Coordinates of N, CA and C in Angstrom, one line a residue:
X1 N 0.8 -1.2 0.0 CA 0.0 0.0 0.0 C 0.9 1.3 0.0
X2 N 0.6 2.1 -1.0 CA 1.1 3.5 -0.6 C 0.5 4.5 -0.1
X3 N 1.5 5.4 0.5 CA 1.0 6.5 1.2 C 1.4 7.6 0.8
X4 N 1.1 9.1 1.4 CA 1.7 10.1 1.0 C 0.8 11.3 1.9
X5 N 1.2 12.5 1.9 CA 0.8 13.6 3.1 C 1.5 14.6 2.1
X6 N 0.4 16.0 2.8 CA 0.5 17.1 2.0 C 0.7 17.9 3.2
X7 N 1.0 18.8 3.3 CA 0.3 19.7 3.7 C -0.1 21.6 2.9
X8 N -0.6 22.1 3.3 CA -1.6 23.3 3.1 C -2.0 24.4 3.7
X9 N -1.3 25.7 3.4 CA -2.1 26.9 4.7 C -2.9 27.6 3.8
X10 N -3.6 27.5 4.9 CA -5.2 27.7 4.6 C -5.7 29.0 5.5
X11 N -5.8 30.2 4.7 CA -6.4 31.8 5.1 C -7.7 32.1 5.5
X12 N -8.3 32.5 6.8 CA -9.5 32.6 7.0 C -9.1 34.0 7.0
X13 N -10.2 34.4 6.9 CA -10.1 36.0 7.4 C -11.8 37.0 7.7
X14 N -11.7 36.3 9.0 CA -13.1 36.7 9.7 C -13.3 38.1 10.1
X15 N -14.5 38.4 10.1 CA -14.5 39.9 10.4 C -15.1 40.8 9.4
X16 N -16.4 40.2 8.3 CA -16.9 40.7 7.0 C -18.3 41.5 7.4
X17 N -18.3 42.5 7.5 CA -19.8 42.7 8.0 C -20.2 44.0 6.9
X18 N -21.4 43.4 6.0 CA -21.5 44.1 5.0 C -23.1 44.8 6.0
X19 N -23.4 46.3 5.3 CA -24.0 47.0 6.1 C -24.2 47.7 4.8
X20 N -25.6 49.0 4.6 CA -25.4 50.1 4.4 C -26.5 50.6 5.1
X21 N -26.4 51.9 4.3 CA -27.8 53.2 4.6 C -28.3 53.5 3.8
X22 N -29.9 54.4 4.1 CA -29.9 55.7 2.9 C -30.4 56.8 3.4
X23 N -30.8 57.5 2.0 CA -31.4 59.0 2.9 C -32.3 59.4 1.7
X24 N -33.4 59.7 2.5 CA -34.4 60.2 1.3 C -35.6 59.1 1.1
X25 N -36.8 59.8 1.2 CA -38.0 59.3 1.2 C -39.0 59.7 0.2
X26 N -38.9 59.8 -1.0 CA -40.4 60.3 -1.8 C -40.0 59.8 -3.1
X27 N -41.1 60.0 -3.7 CA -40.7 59.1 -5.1 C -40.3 60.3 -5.8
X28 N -39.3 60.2 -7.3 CA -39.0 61.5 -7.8 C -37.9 62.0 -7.2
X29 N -37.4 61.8 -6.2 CA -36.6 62.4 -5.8 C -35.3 60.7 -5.8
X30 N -34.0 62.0 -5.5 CA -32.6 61.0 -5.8 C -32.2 60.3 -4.2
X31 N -32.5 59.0 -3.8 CA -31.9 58.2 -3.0 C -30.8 57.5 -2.7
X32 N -30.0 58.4 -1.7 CA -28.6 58.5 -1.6 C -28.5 56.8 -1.2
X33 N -27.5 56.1 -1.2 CA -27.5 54.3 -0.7 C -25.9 54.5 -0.5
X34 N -25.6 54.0 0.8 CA -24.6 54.5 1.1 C -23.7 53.1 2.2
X35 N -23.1 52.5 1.2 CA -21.7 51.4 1.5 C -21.6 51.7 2.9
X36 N -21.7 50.6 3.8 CA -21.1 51.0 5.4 C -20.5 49.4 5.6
X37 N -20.0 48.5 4.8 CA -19.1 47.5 5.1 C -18.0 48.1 5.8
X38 N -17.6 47.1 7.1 CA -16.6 46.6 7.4 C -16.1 45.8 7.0
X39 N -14.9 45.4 7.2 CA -14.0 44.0 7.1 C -12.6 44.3 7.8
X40 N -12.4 43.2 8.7 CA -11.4 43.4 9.5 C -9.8 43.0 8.7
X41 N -9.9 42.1 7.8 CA -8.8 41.9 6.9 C -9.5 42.1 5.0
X42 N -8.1 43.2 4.3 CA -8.5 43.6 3.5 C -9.5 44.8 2.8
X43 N -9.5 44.7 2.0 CA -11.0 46.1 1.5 C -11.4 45.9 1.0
X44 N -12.9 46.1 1.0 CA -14.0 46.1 0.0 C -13.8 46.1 -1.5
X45 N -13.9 45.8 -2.7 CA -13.6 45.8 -3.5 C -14.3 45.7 -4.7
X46 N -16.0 45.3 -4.3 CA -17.0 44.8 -5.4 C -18.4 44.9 -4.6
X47 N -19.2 46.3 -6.0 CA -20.5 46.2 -5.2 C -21.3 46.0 -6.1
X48 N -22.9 45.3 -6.0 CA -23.7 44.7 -6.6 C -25.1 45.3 -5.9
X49 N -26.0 46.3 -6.3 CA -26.8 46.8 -6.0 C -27.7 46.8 -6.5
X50 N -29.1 46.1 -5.9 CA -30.5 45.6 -6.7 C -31.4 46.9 -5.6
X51 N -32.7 47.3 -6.9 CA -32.8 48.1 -5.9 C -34.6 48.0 -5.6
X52 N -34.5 46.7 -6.0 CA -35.9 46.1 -5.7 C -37.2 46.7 -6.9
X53 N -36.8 47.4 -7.8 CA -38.0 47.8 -8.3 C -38.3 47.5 -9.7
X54 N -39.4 46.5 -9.4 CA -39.8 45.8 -10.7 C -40.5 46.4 -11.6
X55 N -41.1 47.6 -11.6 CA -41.4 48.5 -12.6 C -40.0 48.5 -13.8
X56 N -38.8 47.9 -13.9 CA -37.6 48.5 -14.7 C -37.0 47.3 -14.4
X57 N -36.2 47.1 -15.5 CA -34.9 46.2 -15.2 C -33.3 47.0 -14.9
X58 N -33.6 48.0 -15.1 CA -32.4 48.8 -15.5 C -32.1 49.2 -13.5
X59 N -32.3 49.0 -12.6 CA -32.4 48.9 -11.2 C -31.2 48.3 -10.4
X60 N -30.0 48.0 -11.0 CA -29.1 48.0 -10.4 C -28.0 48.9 -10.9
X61 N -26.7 48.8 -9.7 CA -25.3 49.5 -9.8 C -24.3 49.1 -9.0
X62 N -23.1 49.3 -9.7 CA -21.9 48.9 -9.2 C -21.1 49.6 -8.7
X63 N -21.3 50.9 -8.2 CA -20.7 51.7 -7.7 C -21.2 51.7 -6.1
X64 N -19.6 52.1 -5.5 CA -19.8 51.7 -3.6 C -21.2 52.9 -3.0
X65 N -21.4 53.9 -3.7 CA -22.4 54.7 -2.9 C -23.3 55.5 -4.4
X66 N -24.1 54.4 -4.8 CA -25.3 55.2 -6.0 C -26.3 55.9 -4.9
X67 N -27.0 56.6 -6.4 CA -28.5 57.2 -6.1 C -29.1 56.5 -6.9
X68 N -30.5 56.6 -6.5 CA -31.3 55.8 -7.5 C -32.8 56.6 -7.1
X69 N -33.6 56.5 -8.0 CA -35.3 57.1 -7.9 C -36.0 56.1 -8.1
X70 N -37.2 56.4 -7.6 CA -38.3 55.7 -8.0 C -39.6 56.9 -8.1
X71 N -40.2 56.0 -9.1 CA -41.5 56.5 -9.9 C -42.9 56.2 -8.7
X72 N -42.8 55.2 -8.0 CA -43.9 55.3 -7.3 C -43.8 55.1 -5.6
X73 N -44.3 55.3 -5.0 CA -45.0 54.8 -4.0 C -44.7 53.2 -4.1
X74 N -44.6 53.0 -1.9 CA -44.6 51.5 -1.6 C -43.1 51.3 -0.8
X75 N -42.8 49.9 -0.4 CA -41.8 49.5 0.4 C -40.7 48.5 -0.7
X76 N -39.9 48.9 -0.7 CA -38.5 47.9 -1.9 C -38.3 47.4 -1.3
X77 N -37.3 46.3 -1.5 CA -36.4 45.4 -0.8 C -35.0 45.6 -1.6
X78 N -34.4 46.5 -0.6 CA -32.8 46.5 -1.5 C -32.0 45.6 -1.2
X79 N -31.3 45.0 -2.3 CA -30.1 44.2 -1.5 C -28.7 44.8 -2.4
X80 N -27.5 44.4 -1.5 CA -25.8 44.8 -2.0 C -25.4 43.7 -1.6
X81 N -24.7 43.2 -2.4 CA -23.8 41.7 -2.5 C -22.1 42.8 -2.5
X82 N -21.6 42.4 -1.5 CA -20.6 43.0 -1.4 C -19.3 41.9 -1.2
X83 N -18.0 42.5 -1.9 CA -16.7 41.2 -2.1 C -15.4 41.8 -2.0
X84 N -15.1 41.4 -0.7 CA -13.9 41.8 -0.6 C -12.2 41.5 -1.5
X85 N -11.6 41.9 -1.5 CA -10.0 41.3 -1.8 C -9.4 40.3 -1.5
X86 N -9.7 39.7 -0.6 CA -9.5 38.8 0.4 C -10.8 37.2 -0.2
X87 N -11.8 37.8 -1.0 CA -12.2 36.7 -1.7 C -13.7 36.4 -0.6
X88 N -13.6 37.4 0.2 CA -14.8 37.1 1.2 C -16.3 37.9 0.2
X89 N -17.3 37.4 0.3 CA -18.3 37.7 -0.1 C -19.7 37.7 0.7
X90 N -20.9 38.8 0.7 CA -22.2 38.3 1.8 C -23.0 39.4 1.0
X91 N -24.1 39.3 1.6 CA -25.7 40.0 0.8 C -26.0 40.7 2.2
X92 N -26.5 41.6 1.4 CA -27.4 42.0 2.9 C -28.6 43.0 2.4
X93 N -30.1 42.7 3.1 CA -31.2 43.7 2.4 C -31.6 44.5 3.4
X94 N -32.3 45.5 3.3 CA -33.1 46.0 3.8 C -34.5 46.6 3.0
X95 N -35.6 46.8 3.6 CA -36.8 47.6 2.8 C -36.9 49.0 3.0
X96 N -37.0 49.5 2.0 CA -37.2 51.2 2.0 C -37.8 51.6 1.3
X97 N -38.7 52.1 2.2 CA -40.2 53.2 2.4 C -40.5 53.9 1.2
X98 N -40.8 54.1 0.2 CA -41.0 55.7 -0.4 C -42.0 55.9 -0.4
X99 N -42.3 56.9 0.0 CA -43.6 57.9 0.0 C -44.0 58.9 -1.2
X100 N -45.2 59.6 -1.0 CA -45.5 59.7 -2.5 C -44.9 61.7 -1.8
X101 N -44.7 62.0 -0.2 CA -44.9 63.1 0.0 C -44.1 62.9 1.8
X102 N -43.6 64.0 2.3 CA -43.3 63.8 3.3 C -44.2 64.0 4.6
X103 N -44.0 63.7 5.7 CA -45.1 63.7 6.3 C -45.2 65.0 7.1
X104 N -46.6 65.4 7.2 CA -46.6 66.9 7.5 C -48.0 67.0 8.2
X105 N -48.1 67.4 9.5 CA -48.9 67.3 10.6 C -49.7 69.2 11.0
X106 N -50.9 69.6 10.7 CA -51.0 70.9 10.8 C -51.7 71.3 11.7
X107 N -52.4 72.3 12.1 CA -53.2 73.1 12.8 C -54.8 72.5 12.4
X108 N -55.6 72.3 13.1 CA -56.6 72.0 12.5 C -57.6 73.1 11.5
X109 N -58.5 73.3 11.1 CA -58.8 74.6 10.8 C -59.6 75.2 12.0
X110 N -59.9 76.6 12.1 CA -60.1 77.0 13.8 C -61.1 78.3 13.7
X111 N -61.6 78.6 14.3 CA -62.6 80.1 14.6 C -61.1 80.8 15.7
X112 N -61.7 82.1 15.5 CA -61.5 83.2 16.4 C -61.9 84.0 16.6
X113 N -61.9 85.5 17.3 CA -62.4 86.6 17.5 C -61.7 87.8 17.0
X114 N -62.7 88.6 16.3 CA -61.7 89.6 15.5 C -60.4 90.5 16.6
X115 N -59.4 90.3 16.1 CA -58.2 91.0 16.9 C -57.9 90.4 18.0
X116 N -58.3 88.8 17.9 CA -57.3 87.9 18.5 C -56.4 87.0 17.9
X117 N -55.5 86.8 18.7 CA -54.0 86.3 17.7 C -54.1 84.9 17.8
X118 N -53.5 83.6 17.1 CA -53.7 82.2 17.1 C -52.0 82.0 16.4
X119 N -51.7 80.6 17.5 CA -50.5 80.1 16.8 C -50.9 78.8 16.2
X120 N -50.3 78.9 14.9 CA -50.3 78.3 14.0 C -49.2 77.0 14.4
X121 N -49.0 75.9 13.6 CA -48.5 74.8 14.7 C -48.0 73.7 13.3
X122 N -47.1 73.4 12.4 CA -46.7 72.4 11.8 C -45.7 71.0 12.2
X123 N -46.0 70.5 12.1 CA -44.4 69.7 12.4 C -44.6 68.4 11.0
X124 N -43.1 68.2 10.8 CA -42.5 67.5 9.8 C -41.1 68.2 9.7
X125 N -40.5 67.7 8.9 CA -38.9 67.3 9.1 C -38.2 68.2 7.8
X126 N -38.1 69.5 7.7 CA -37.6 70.1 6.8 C -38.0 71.9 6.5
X127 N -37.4 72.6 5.9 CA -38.1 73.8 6.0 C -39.1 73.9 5.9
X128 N -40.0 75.2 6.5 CA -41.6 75.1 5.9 C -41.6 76.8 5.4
X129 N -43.1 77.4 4.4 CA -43.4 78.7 4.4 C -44.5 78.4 4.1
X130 N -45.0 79.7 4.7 CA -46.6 79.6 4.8 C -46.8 81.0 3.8
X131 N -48.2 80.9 3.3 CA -48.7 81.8 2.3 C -50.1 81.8 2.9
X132 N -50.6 83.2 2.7 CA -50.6 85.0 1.9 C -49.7 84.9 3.4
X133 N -49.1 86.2 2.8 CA -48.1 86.8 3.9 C -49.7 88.0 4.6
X134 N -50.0 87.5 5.4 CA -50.9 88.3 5.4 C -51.4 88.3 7.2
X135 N -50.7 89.7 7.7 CA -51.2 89.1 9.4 C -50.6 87.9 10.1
X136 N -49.2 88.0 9.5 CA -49.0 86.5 9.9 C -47.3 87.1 10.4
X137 N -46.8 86.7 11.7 CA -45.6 87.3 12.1 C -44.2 86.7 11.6
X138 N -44.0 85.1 10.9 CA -42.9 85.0 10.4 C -43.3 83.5 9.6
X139 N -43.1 83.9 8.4 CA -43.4 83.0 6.8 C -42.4 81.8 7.2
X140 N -41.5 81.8 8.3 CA -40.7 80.0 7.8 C -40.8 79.6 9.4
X141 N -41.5 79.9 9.7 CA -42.0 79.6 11.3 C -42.9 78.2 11.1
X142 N -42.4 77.3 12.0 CA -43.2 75.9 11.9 C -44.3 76.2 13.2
X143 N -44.1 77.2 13.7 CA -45.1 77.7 14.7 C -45.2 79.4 14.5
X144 N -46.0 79.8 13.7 CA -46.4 81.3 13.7 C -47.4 82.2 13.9
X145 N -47.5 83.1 15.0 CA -48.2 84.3 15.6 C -49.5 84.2 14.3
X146 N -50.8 84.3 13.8 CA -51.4 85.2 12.9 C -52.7 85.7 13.5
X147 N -52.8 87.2 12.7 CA -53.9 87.9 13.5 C -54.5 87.9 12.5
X148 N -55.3 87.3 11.6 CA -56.1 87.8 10.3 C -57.6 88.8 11.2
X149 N -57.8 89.7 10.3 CA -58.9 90.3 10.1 C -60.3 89.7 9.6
X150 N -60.2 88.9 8.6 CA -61.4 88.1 7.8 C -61.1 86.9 7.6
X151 N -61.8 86.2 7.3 CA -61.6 84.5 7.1 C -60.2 84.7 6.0
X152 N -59.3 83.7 6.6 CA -58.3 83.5 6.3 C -57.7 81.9 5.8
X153 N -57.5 81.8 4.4 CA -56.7 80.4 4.8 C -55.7 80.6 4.5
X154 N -54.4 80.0 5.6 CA -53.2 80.1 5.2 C -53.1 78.7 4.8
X155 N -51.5 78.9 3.7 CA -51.2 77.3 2.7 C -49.6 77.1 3.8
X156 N -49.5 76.1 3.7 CA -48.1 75.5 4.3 C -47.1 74.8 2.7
X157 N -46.1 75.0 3.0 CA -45.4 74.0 1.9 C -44.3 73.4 3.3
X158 N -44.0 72.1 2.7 CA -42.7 71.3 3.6 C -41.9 71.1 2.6
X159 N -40.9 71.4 3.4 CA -39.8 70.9 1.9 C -38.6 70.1 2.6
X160 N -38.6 68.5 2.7 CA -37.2 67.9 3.1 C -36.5 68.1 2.5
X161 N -35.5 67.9 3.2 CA -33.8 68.3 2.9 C -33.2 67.6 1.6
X162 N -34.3 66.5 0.9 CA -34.1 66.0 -0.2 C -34.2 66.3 -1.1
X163 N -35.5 67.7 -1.1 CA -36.2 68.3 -2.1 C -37.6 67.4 -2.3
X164 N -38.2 67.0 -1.5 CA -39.6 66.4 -1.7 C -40.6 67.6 -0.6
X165 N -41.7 68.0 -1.4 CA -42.6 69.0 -0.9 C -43.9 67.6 -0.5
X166 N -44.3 68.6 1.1 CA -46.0 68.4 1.1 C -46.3 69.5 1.4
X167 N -47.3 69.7 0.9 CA -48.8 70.7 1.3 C -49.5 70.7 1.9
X168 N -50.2 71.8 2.7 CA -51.4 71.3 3.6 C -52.1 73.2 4.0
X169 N -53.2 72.8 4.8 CA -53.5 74.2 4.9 C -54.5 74.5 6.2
X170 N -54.7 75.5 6.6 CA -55.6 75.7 7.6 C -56.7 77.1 7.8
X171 N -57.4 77.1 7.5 CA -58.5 77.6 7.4 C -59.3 78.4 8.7
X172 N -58.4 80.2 8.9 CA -59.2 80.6 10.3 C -60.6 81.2 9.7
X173 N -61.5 81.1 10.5 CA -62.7 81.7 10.2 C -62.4 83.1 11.2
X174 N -63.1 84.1 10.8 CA -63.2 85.4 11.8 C -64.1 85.7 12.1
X175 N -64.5 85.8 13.0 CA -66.2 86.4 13.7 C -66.0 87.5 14.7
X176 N -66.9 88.4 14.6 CA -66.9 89.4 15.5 C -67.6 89.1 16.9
X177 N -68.1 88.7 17.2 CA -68.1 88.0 18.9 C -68.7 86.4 18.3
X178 N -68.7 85.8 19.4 CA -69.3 84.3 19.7 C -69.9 84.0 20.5
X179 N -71.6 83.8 20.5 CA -72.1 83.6 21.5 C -72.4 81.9 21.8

């Protein structure tokens, strides 16, 4: 009988943790996707980005930090198949949200008394201006002083930092007493 023995070094190199992020919520607008791999031996080297949306085939990229749009409304499922130098390789997804608009919370519409003042009250996540400039103490105020005279409606615009607008509005009525 014959024998024989080899031997072989053999490279692990643990420590691959593929990750990313993004930023930006509305359809129409450009969604930043943003590489956050680690790897404790070696460097990243190869990216593979699906960006879940089956309206298009054209939905992937190979570059470590794309943008990408979408046309509608609904929840994606992104994945990055990411491959190090080192020959290590892993997937990793997450779902992301788009909205058709950002979210934007107002004043209800309201009564008052002629030559009494009302604060106006928005919240959502980005500049706001309010329209007619009219009796109203400061146009980018997410909370502003207004005294209208006569039925008034003021308009709200939001604008995230993405460039995605919502709209909304609030409607004071004016009465000279209330009984």
């Amino acid at each position: 009988p014959c024998s024989d023995s080899t031997t072989r070094q053999i490279r692990i190199y643990p420590g691959f943790f593929p990750s990313f992020t993004f930023t930006g919520q509305c359809i129409n607008t450009q969604i930043q996707f943003t590489d956050k791999t680690t790897t404790t031996y070696g460097a990243v080297n190869s990216w593979s980005w699906n960006f879940g949306d089956a309206a298009t085939s054209a939905d992937t990229s190979h570059i470590k930090n794309p943008k990408y749009s979408y046309a509608t409304s609904g929840n994606y499922n992104v994945t990055l198949l990411v491959t190090s130098n080192k020959g290590c390789s892993d997937t990793v997804s997450a779902v992301v949200p788009i909205k058709d608009k950002p979210a934007l919370t107002v004043t209800n519409d309201t009564l008052i008394c002629s030559l009494d003042t009302l604060q106006l009250s928005a919240v959502g996540a980005g500049t706001v201006f309010w329209t007619p400039n009219y009796n109203i103490n400061n146009q980018n105020n997410p909370s502003p002083l207004v005294s209208p005279d006569v039925p008034t409606k003021y308009y709200i615009t939001l604008t995230d930092p993405f460039g995605c607008k919502a709209t909304d509005s609030v409607f004071v009525d004016v009465k000279l007493f209330v009984t």
